[in-house]
mmCIF file of C-alpha atoms and ligand atoms in Angstrom:
data_model
loop_
_atom_site.group_PDB
_atom_site.id
_atom_site.type_symbol
_atom_site.label_atom_id
_atom_site.label_comp_id
_atom_site.label_asym_id
_atom_site.label_seq_id
_atom_site.Cartn_x
_atom_site.Cartn_y
_atom_site.Cartn_z
ATOM 1 C CA UNK A 14 0.000 0.000 0.000
ATOM 2 C CA UNK A 15 1.431 3.317 -1.025
ATOM 3 C CA UNK A 16 -0.006 6.378 0.675
ATOM 4 C CA UNK A 17 1.878 8.612 -1.729
ATOM 5 C CA UNK A 18 -0.961 8.469 -4.207
ATOM 6 C CA UNK A 19 -3.615 9.463 -1.714
ATOM 7 C CA UNK A 20 -1.889 12.070 0.439
ATOM 8 C CA UNK A 21 -2.817 15.655 -0.481
ATOM 9 C CA UNK A 22 -0.249 17.142 -2.826
ATOM 10 C CA UNK A 23 0.535 20.171 -0.704
ATOM 11 C CA UNK A 24 1.122 17.993 2.383
ATOM 12 C CA UNK A 25 3.570 15.862 0.428
ATOM 13 C CA UNK A 26 5.484 18.969 -0.633
ATOM 14 C CA UNK A 27 5.433 20.593 2.796
ATOM 15 C CA UNK A 28 8.949 21.362 4.060
ATOM 16 C CA UNK A 29 9.736 20.021 7.528
ATOM 17 C CA UNK A 30 10.417 22.624 10.239
ATOM 18 C CA UNK A 31 13.961 22.291 11.500
ATOM 19 C CA UNK A 32 14.089 23.122 15.179
ATOM 20 C CA UNK A 33 17.159 24.283 17.040
ATOM 21 C CA UNK A 34 19.244 21.193 17.753
ATOM 22 C CA UNK A 35 18.318 19.737 21.146
ATOM 23 C CA UNK A 36 21.097 19.290 23.735
ATOM 24 C CA UNK A 37 20.611 15.516 23.898
ATOM 25 C CA UNK A 38 21.067 15.167 20.134
ATOM 26 C CA UNK A 39 24.364 17.010 20.176
ATOM 27 C CA UNK A 40 25.488 14.997 23.220
ATOM 28 C CA UNK A 41 24.814 11.721 21.380
ATOM 29 C CA UNK A 42 26.269 12.861 18.068
ATOM 30 C CA UNK A 43 29.534 14.193 19.485
ATOM 31 C CA UNK A 44 29.844 11.986 22.592
ATOM 32 C CA UNK A 45 29.522 14.908 25.023
ATOM 33 C CA UNK A 46 28.149 15.246 28.540
ATOM 34 C CA UNK A 47 24.748 16.962 28.121
ATOM 35 C CA UNK A 48 25.331 18.975 31.314
ATOM 36 C CA UNK A 49 28.263 20.728 29.691
ATOM 37 C CA UNK A 50 26.386 21.742 26.562
ATOM 38 C CA UNK A 51 25.272 25.317 26.022
ATOM 39 C CA UNK A 52 22.235 25.768 23.774
ATOM 40 C CA UNK A 53 21.930 29.176 22.160
ATOM 41 C CA UNK A 54 19.816 28.036 19.261
ATOM 42 C CA UNK A 55 16.126 28.488 20.053
ATOM 43 C CA UNK A 56 15.861 31.860 21.797
ATOM 44 C CA UNK A 57 15.070 30.206 25.111
ATOM 45 C CA UNK A 58 15.507 32.126 28.353
ATOM 46 C CA UNK A 59 19.052 31.563 29.697
ATOM 47 C CA UNK A 60 17.878 32.232 33.270
ATOM 48 C CA UNK A 61 15.625 29.171 33.212
ATOM 49 C CA UNK A 62 11.849 29.202 33.744
ATOM 50 C CA UNK A 63 10.063 31.897 35.770
ATOM 51 C CA UNK A 64 10.594 30.815 39.428
ATOM 52 C CA UNK A 65 7.031 31.824 40.296
ATOM 53 C CA UNK A 66 5.751 29.512 37.567
ATOM 54 C CA UNK A 67 7.857 26.607 38.826
ATOM 55 C CA UNK A 68 6.555 27.093 42.352
ATOM 56 C CA UNK A 69 2.945 27.188 41.198
ATOM 57 C CA UNK A 70 3.407 24.109 39.017
ATOM 58 C CA UNK A 71 4.864 21.932 41.735
ATOM 59 C CA UNK A 72 1.812 22.462 43.930
ATOM 60 C CA UNK A 73 -0.593 21.416 41.160
ATOM 61 C CA UNK A 74 0.884 18.147 39.935
ATOM 62 C CA UNK A 75 -1.575 16.013 41.900
ATOM 63 C CA UNK A 76 -4.495 17.352 39.834
ATOM 64 C CA UNK A 77 -3.206 15.919 36.562
ATOM 65 C CA UNK A 78 -5.943 13.284 36.477
ATOM 66 C CA UNK A 79 -8.407 16.063 35.581
ATOM 67 C CA UNK A 80 -8.827 17.544 32.129
ATOM 68 C CA UNK A 81 -7.683 21.137 31.866
ATOM 69 C CA UNK A 82 -10.135 24.028 31.732
ATOM 70 C CA UNK A 83 -10.795 24.179 28.003
ATOM 71 C CA UNK A 84 -11.788 27.823 28.296
ATOM 72 C CA UNK A 85 -8.676 28.956 30.232
ATOM 73 C CA UNK A 86 -11.008 30.900 32.522
ATOM 74 C CA UNK A 87 -8.535 32.259 35.065
ATOM 75 C CA UNK A 88 -5.900 33.202 32.539
ATOM 76 C CA UNK A 89 -8.534 34.857 30.390
ATOM 77 C CA UNK A 90 -9.742 36.976 33.311
ATOM 78 C CA UNK A 91 -6.226 37.964 34.252
ATOM 79 C CA UNK A 92 -5.266 38.946 30.716
ATOM 80 C CA UNK A 93 -8.540 40.793 30.276
ATOM 81 C CA UNK A 94 -7.568 43.021 33.216
ATOM 82 C CA UNK A 95 -3.956 43.335 32.065
ATOM 83 C CA UNK A 96 -4.901 44.520 28.582
ATOM 84 C CA UNK A 97 -8.228 46.226 29.238
ATOM 85 C CA UNK A 98 -9.991 44.021 26.712
ATOM 86 C CA UNK A 99 -13.018 41.809 27.120
ATOM 87 C CA UNK A 100 -12.355 38.171 28.148
ATOM 88 C CA UNK A 101 -13.966 37.032 24.892
ATOM 89 C CA UNK A 102 -11.291 38.843 22.877
ATOM 90 C CA UNK A 103 -8.658 36.230 23.790
ATOM 91 C CA UNK A 104 -7.712 32.927 22.199
ATOM 92 C CA UNK A 105 -5.238 30.405 23.603
ATOM 93 C CA UNK A 106 -2.871 27.992 21.927
ATOM 94 C CA UNK A 107 -0.451 25.180 22.581
ATOM 95 C CA UNK A 108 2.301 27.710 22.000
ATOM 96 C CA UNK A 109 1.639 30.741 19.828
ATOM 97 C CA UNK A 110 2.740 28.467 17.014
ATOM 98 C CA UNK A 111 -0.592 26.694 17.248
ATOM 99 C CA UNK A 112 -2.393 30.024 17.011
ATOM 100 C CA UNK A 113 -0.555 30.768 13.767
ATOM 101 C CA UNK A 114 -1.949 27.510 12.441
ATOM 102 C CA UNK A 115 -5.451 28.410 13.630
ATOM 103 C CA UNK A 116 -5.220 31.748 11.835
ATOM 104 C CA UNK A 117 -4.321 29.920 8.624
ATOM 105 C CA UNK A 118 -7.043 27.316 9.203
ATOM 106 C CA UNK A 119 -9.667 30.008 9.727
ATOM 107 C CA UNK A 120 -8.748 32.306 6.853
ATOM 108 C CA UNK A 121 -6.616 30.552 4.240
ATOM 109 C CA UNK A 122 -7.957 28.108 1.679
ATOM 110 C CA UNK A 123 -6.942 26.671 -1.677
ATOM 111 C CA UNK A 124 -5.631 29.446 -3.921
ATOM 112 C CA UNK A 125 -5.626 32.127 -1.218
ATOM 113 C CA UNK A 126 -2.459 34.086 -0.610
ATOM 114 C CA UNK A 127 -0.577 35.107 2.516
ATOM 115 C CA UNK A 128 2.076 37.816 2.588
ATOM 116 C CA UNK A 129 5.136 37.917 4.859
ATOM 117 C CA UNK A 130 8.827 38.822 4.893
ATOM 118 C CA UNK A 131 11.216 36.413 3.166
ATOM 119 C CA UNK A 132 13.458 36.358 6.255
ATOM 120 C CA UNK A 133 10.642 36.019 8.718
ATOM 121 C CA UNK A 134 9.393 33.133 10.914
ATOM 122 C CA UNK A 135 9.116 30.014 8.765
ATOM 123 C CA UNK A 136 5.864 28.858 10.393
ATOM 124 C CA UNK A 137 3.953 31.501 8.359
ATOM 125 C CA UNK A 138 5.001 29.617 5.270
ATOM 126 C CA UNK A 139 4.289 26.165 6.686
ATOM 127 C CA UNK A 140 0.843 27.107 8.000
ATOM 128 C CA UNK A 141 -0.069 28.596 4.613
ATOM 129 C CA UNK A 142 1.096 25.611 2.578
ATOM 130 C CA UNK A 143 -0.648 23.250 4.994
ATOM 131 C CA UNK A 144 -3.943 24.901 4.103
ATOM 132 C CA UNK A 145 -3.245 24.757 0.377
ATOM 133 C CA UNK A 146 -2.574 28.485 0.209
ATOM 134 C CA UNK A 147 0.069 30.335 -1.754
ATOM 135 C CA UNK A 148 2.963 32.112 -0.018
ATOM 136 C CA UNK A 149 3.961 35.552 -1.209
ATOM 137 C CA UNK A 150 7.330 36.031 0.372
ATOM 138 C CA UNK A 151 8.577 39.615 0.183
ATOM 139 C CA UNK A 152 12.308 40.464 0.049
ATOM 140 C CA UNK A 153 13.811 42.113 3.128
ATOM 141 C CA UNK A 154 16.653 44.328 1.908
ATOM 142 C CA UNK A 155 19.382 44.637 4.542
ATOM 143 C CA UNK A 156 17.502 42.055 6.665
ATOM 144 C CA UNK A 157 14.756 44.641 7.343
ATOM 145 C CA UNK A 158 11.098 44.923 6.495
ATOM 146 C CA UNK A 159 10.284 47.201 3.600
ATOM 147 C CA UNK A 160 6.676 48.072 4.399
ATOM 148 C CA UNK A 161 6.008 49.555 0.957
ATOM 149 C CA UNK A 162 7.086 46.323 -0.682
ATOM 150 C CA UNK A 163 5.023 44.351 1.798
ATOM 151 C CA UNK A 164 1.985 46.510 1.040
ATOM 152 C CA UNK A 165 2.525 46.206 -2.723
ATOM 153 C CA UNK A 166 2.454 42.411 -2.398
ATOM 154 C CA UNK A 167 -1.137 42.499 -1.098
ATOM 155 C CA UNK A 168 -3.740 41.599 -3.764
ATOM 156 C CA UNK A 169 -7.439 40.639 -3.879
ATOM 157 C CA UNK A 170 -6.274 37.103 -3.140
ATOM 158 C CA UNK A 171 -4.441 38.026 0.057
ATOM 159 C CA UNK A 172 -6.106 36.716 3.201
ATOM 160 C CA UNK A 173 -3.436 37.173 5.869
ATOM 161 C CA UNK A 174 -0.370 39.371 6.299
ATOM 162 C CA UNK A 175 2.016 37.973 8.915
ATOM 163 C CA UNK A 176 4.567 40.158 10.625
ATOM 164 C CA UNK A 177 6.812 39.616 13.610
ATOM 165 C CA UNK A 178 8.303 42.583 15.419
ATOM 166 C CA UNK A 179 11.093 42.341 16.490
ATOM 167 C CA UNK A 180 11.531 39.954 13.607
ATOM 168 C CA UNK A 181 12.811 36.398 13.882
ATOM 169 C CA UNK A 182 15.460 35.532 12.662
ATOM 170 C CA UNK A 183 16.887 38.962 11.819
ATOM 171 C CA UNK A 184 15.873 40.915 14.938
ATOM 172 C CA UNK A 185 14.925 44.048 12.988
ATOM 173 C CA UNK A 186 12.444 46.393 14.670
ATOM 174 C CA UNK A 187 9.642 48.438 13.094
ATOM 175 C CA UNK A 188 8.318 51.489 14.961
ATOM 176 C CA UNK A 189 4.763 51.383 16.304
ATOM 177 C CA UNK A 190 3.557 54.266 14.193
ATOM 178 C CA UNK A 191 4.824 52.622 11.014
ATOM 179 C CA UNK A 192 3.122 49.350 11.885
ATOM 180 C CA UNK A 193 -0.147 51.175 12.589
ATOM 181 C CA UNK A 194 0.007 53.126 9.322
ATOM 182 C CA UNK A 195 0.740 49.922 7.464
ATOM 183 C CA UNK A 196 -2.270 48.176 9.012
ATOM 184 C CA UNK A 197 -4.528 51.134 8.193
ATOM 185 C CA UNK A 198 -3.408 50.874 4.569
ATOM 186 C CA UNK A 199 -4.570 47.248 4.279
ATOM 187 C CA UNK A 200 -7.849 46.435 2.511
ATOM 188 C CA UNK A 201 -10.738 45.076 4.582
ATOM 189 C CA UNK A 202 -10.492 41.540 3.249
ATOM 190 C CA UNK A 203 -7.075 41.056 4.886
ATOM 191 C CA UNK A 204 -6.301 39.872 8.425
ATOM 192 C CA UNK A 205 -3.145 41.308 9.953
ATOM 193 C CA UNK A 206 -1.467 38.713 12.165
ATOM 194 C CA UNK A 207 1.038 40.465 14.387
ATOM 195 C CA UNK A 208 3.452 38.110 16.132
ATOM 196 C CA UNK A 209 4.798 39.669 19.332
ATOM 197 C CA UNK A 210 6.974 36.764 20.486
ATOM 198 C CA UNK A 211 9.861 39.092 21.418
ATOM 199 C CA UNK A 212 8.051 42.304 22.150
ATOM 200 C CA UNK A 213 8.756 42.209 25.909
ATOM 201 C CA UNK A 214 12.455 42.691 25.171
ATOM 202 C CA UNK A 215 11.739 46.132 23.698
ATOM 203 C CA UNK A 216 11.666 49.291 25.805
ATOM 204 C CA UNK A 217 8.650 50.502 23.899
ATOM 205 C CA UNK A 218 6.035 47.919 23.059
ATOM 206 C CA UNK A 219 3.903 48.571 19.996
ATOM 207 C CA UNK A 220 0.231 48.815 20.973
ATOM 208 C CA UNK A 221 -2.222 47.698 18.302
ATOM 209 C CA UNK A 222 -5.262 47.654 20.599
ATOM 210 C CA UNK A 223 -6.519 50.962 19.139
ATOM 211 C CA UNK A 224 -6.650 49.256 15.724
ATOM 212 C CA UNK A 225 -8.584 46.331 17.164
ATOM 213 C CA UNK A 226 -11.012 48.791 18.788
ATOM 214 C CA UNK A 227 -11.393 50.575 15.447
ATOM 215 C CA UNK A 228 -12.730 47.288 14.108
ATOM 216 C CA UNK A 229 -9.738 46.319 11.979
ATOM 217 C CA UNK A 230 -9.008 42.659 11.413
ATOM 218 C CA UNK A 231 -5.943 42.428 13.614
ATOM 219 C CA UNK A 232 -4.791 39.553 15.796
ATOM 220 C CA UNK A 233 -1.774 39.998 18.081
ATOM 221 C CA UNK A 234 0.040 36.925 19.354
ATOM 222 C CA UNK A 235 2.041 36.567 22.554
ATOM 223 C CA UNK A 236 3.990 33.652 23.923
ATOM 224 C CA UNK A 237 5.204 32.426 27.303
ATOM 225 C CA UNK A 238 8.124 30.661 25.586
ATOM 226 C CA UNK A 239 10.589 33.519 25.467
ATOM 227 C CA UNK A 240 10.893 36.127 28.221
ATOM 228 C CA UNK A 241 8.800 34.064 30.676
ATOM 229 C CA UNK A 242 11.045 31.046 30.096
ATOM 230 C CA UNK A 243 8.249 28.501 29.638
ATOM 231 C CA UNK A 244 8.943 27.112 26.150
ATOM 232 C CA UNK A 245 8.537 23.542 27.387
ATOM 233 C CA UNK A 246 5.013 24.152 28.672
ATOM 234 C CA UNK A 247 3.683 25.260 25.267
ATOM 235 C CA UNK A 248 1.348 28.180 25.772
ATOM 236 C CA UNK A 249 0.624 31.375 23.914
ATOM 237 C CA UNK A 250 -2.380 33.635 23.412
ATOM 238 C CA UNK A 251 -3.879 35.996 20.937
ATOM 239 C CA UNK A 252 -5.912 39.157 21.485
ATOM 240 C CA UNK A 253 -8.175 40.342 18.740
ATOM 241 C CA UNK A 254 -11.804 41.174 18.007
ATOM 242 C CA UNK A 255 -14.465 39.072 19.689
ATOM 243 C CA UNK A 256 -15.437 37.825 16.255
ATOM 244 C CA UNK A 257 -11.999 36.530 15.260
ATOM 245 C CA UNK A 258 -11.426 35.048 18.740
ATOM 246 C CA UNK A 259 -14.701 33.185 18.214
ATOM 247 C CA UNK A 260 -13.548 31.691 14.909
ATOM 248 C CA UNK A 261 -10.271 30.555 16.421
ATOM 249 C CA UNK A 262 -12.178 29.035 19.289
ATOM 250 C CA UNK A 263 -13.981 26.833 16.747
ATOM 251 C CA UNK A 264 -10.759 25.696 15.075
ATOM 252 C CA UNK A 265 -9.081 24.446 18.248
ATOM 253 C CA UNK A 266 -9.566 21.125 19.954
ATOM 254 C CA UNK A 267 -11.442 21.296 23.276
ATOM 255 C CA UNK A 268 -8.398 20.916 25.559
ATOM 256 C CA UNK A 269 -5.615 22.378 23.424
ATOM 257 C CA UNK A 270 -3.902 24.150 26.343
ATOM 258 C CA UNK A 271 -2.838 21.750 29.091
ATOM 259 C CA UNK A 272 -3.475 22.421 32.762
ATOM 260 C CA UNK A 273 0.150 22.922 33.787
ATOM 261 C CA UNK A 274 0.622 25.437 30.989
ATOM 262 C CA UNK A 275 -2.331 27.455 32.279
ATOM 263 C CA UNK A 276 -1.043 27.396 35.861
ATOM 264 C CA UNK A 277 2.496 28.277 34.819
ATOM 265 C CA UNK A 278 1.368 31.140 32.600
ATOM 266 C CA UNK A 279 -0.875 32.574 35.306
ATOM 267 C CA UNK A 280 1.997 32.666 37.816
ATOM 268 C CA UNK A 281 4.554 33.895 35.272
ATOM 269 C CA UNK A 282 2.447 36.963 34.482
ATOM 270 C CA UNK A 283 3.062 38.105 38.069
ATOM 271 C CA UNK A 284 6.794 37.443 37.897
ATOM 272 C CA UNK A 285 7.757 40.995 37.007
ATOM 273 C CA UNK A 286 11.168 40.705 38.708
ATOM 274 C CA UNK A 287 12.048 37.764 36.480
ATOM 275 C CA UNK A 288 10.950 39.559 33.337
ATOM 276 C CA UNK A 289 12.957 42.622 34.341
ATOM 277 C CA UNK A 290 16.065 40.586 35.079
ATOM 278 C CA UNK A 291 15.728 38.661 31.806
ATOM 279 C CA UNK A 292 15.647 41.925 29.920
ATOM 280 C CA UNK A 293 18.589 43.340 31.856
ATOM 281 C CA UNK A 294 20.754 40.270 31.181
ATOM 282 C CA UNK A 295 19.747 40.409 27.538
ATOM 283 C CA UNK A 296 20.834 44.030 27.162
ATOM 284 C CA UNK A 297 24.224 43.272 28.734
ATOM 285 C CA UNK A 298 24.687 40.233 26.496
ATOM 286 C CA UNK A 299 23.836 42.118 23.336
ATOM 287 C CA UNK A 300 26.631 44.621 24.038
ATOM 288 C CA UNK A 301 29.058 41.755 24.710
ATOM 289 C CA UNK A 302 28.332 40.184 21.332
ATOM 290 C CA UNK A 303 28.391 43.470 19.463
ATOM 291 C CA UNK A 304 31.801 44.344 20.891
ATOM 292 C CA UNK A 305 33.171 40.875 20.128
ATOM 293 C CA UNK A 306 31.917 40.943 16.530
ATOM 294 C CA UNK A 307 33.458 44.403 16.052
ATOM 295 C CA UNK A 308 36.784 43.193 17.471
ATOM 296 C CA UNK A 309 36.724 40.184 15.149
ATOM 297 C CA UNK A 310 35.805 42.377 12.190
ATOM 298 C CA UNK A 311 32.659 40.358 11.492
ATOM 299 C CA UNK A 312 29.517 41.693 9.876
ATOM 300 C CA UNK A 313 26.570 41.365 12.260
ATOM 301 C CA UNK A 314 22.970 42.430 12.728
ATOM 302 C CA UNK A 315 21.806 43.241 16.226
ATOM 303 C CA UNK A 316 18.718 45.269 16.989
ATOM 304 C CA UNK A 317 15.861 43.746 18.994
ATOM 305 C CA UNK A 318 14.709 40.506 20.634
ATOM 306 C CA UNK A 319 17.030 38.094 22.475
ATOM 307 C CA UNK A 320 19.408 37.067 19.736
ATOM 308 C CA UNK A 321 22.034 38.409 17.338
ATOM 309 C CA UNK A 322 22.992 37.463 13.779
ATOM 310 C CA UNK A 323 26.558 37.167 12.548
ATOM 311 C CA UNK A 324 27.895 36.649 9.025
ATOM 312 C CA UNK A 325 30.739 34.198 8.464
ATOM 313 C CA UNK A 326 32.684 32.855 5.504
ATOM 314 C CA UNK A 327 31.790 29.333 6.516
ATOM 315 C CA UNK A 328 28.758 29.406 8.780
ATOM 316 C CA UNK A 329 27.995 25.708 8.263
ATOM 317 C CA UNK A 330 31.554 24.773 9.266
ATOM 318 C CA UNK A 331 31.479 26.994 12.353
ATOM 319 C CA UNK A 332 28.112 25.518 13.345
ATOM 320 C CA UNK A 333 29.606 22.005 13.418
ATOM 321 C CA UNK A 334 32.907 22.999 15.068
ATOM 322 C CA UNK A 335 31.117 24.868 17.828
ATOM 323 C CA UNK A 336 28.910 21.861 18.523
ATOM 324 C CA UNK A 337 32.000 19.703 18.996
ATOM 325 C CA UNK A 338 32.955 22.127 21.761
ATOM 326 C CA UNK A 339 29.468 21.944 23.226
ATOM 327 C CA UNK A 340 27.952 25.201 21.956
ATOM 328 C CA UNK A 341 24.808 24.996 19.829
ATOM 329 C CA UNK A 342 23.875 27.985 17.677
ATOM 330 C CA UNK A 343 21.422 28.234 14.779
ATOM 331 C CA UNK A 344 22.174 28.120 11.057
ATOM 332 C CA UNK A 345 19.832 30.073 8.793
ATOM 333 C CA UNK A 346 19.904 28.039 5.599
ATOM 334 C CA UNK A 347 16.132 27.635 5.664
ATOM 335 C CA UNK A 348 15.765 31.415 5.618
ATOM 336 C CA UNK A 349 17.967 31.823 2.577
ATOM 337 C CA UNK A 350 20.798 33.142 4.753
ATOM 338 C CA UNK A 351 23.396 30.334 4.566
ATOM 339 C CA UNK A 352 26.248 32.656 5.628
ATOM 340 C CA UNK A 353 24.579 33.780 8.829
ATOM 341 C CA UNK A 354 24.364 32.212 12.271
ATOM 342 C CA UNK A 355 21.731 33.261 14.765
ATOM 343 C CA UNK A 356 22.889 33.218 18.381
ATOM 344 C CA UNK A 357 20.538 33.446 21.351
ATOM 345 C CA UNK A 358 21.887 35.884 23.935
ATOM 346 C CA UNK A 359 22.778 34.069 27.151
ATOM 347 C CA UNK A 360 24.132 34.918 30.574
ATOM 348 C CA UNK A 361 27.428 36.877 30.471
ATOM 349 C CA UNK A 362 29.527 33.753 31.085
ATOM 350 C CA UNK A 363 27.614 31.827 28.382
ATOM 351 C CA UNK A 364 28.259 34.612 25.926
ATOM 352 C CA UNK A 365 31.990 34.608 26.773
ATOM 353 C CA UNK A 366 32.172 30.896 26.100
ATOM 354 C CA UNK A 367 30.233 31.200 22.863
ATOM 355 C CA UNK A 368 32.453 34.045 21.632
ATOM 356 C CA UNK A 369 35.604 32.033 22.460
ATOM 357 C CA UNK A 370 34.339 28.988 20.562
ATOM 358 C CA UNK A 371 33.238 31.139 17.649
ATOM 359 C CA UNK A 372 36.756 32.629 17.445
ATOM 360 C CA UNK A 373 38.319 29.176 17.489
ATOM 361 C CA UNK A 374 35.968 27.953 14.776
ATOM 362 C CA UNK A 375 36.922 30.644 12.242
HETATM 363 C C1 PLP B 3 9.509 31.593 19.363
HETATM 364 C C2 PLP B 3 8.537 32.209 18.450
HETATM 365 C C3 PLP B 3 7.175 32.032 18.630
HETATM 366 C C4 PLP B 3 6.649 31.317 19.834
HETATM 367 O O1 PLP B 3 6.407 30.027 19.631
HETATM 368 P P1 PLP B 3 5.669 29.174 20.754
HETATM 369 O O2 PLP B 3 4.899 28.230 19.945
HETATM 370 O O3 PLP B 3 4.812 30.089 21.561
HETATM 371 O O4 PLP B 3 6.751 28.547 21.557
HETATM 372 C C5 PLP B 3 6.287 32.630 17.763
HETATM 373 N N1 PLP B 3 6.731 33.400 16.773
HETATM 374 C C6 PLP B 3 8.031 33.631 16.591
HETATM 375 C C7 PLP B 3 8.459 34.543 15.525
HETATM 376 C C8 PLP B 3 8.966 33.015 17.406
HETATM 377 O O5 PLP B 3 10.264 33.213 17.194
#
């Protein structure tokens, strides 16, 4: 029996998402002790998980025999107060990644188009192809968004425009006013999906709630995977119009956000000290990398979020050599940037080690 003839064509052609290489994989491949390996590949929080979340989780393990609250009631109430939006304007996902898929499932069908930056999060592409849609990937000169080009790519067939700010993997930042003007320039048949995975690392967060209140089709996505340090729990949320939140609510499975994720997220929202410290460490680390790249005479891109990009003559070679020394960074071949490595900013001592190994690998 050959399933090849019955699988949908666009599923067969779907590229596979390559995650940052897990520590255990590198340990097995290179015969290393996993405890000595430093992972700077997936923009995870180098300080670990939010301590408040860990404390809350450990007291709730005995309730795992129960299904989670499919409606995320407590989290919804808390976020409603935090953002001054109605509880019914929120949608929750098993990571914000799942919400990206829901957006595609709700709005993208066969022949529809989505528009996004060519060097922007690869899930926009995967979610589109999965639904049989067509990707319109817009060049990003100098690793930055060109909003005019992005706008020009929008046609009658466009259903969703995806943007992440700060962008992953380049880290470029677009000012709030420019984002708002861009959204106001979009036709009514387009949903603007604004991915805010790294927004907490910025001093000034862009606020698109006025656009949502104006009745524009905007959905903003947040995650607990980055500054809150809860990537392993898998939880993210979107805030949008009541109408769009309602559609997403229909696309999800009844218990898509597990109970520990809800408890962890609830506690993490109160962990302002942890968020502050994560940001502080990140700012220090960024300067460390920038100075090191300047000293080495390497071209780099460093602007927002919790990572930096560096250009090398042999990025693939350096990627392997650094792994042998127990440091995992991220190649960018899938983003059409084979000469660039993306490095997640760590604690000062992690950054030192990474810089040393990078030097040795050149
Ligand atoms: C990390 C990241 C996310 C968050 O993914 P989760 O599924 O919430 O872990 C979303 N968008 C971008 C651009 C990211 O880099």
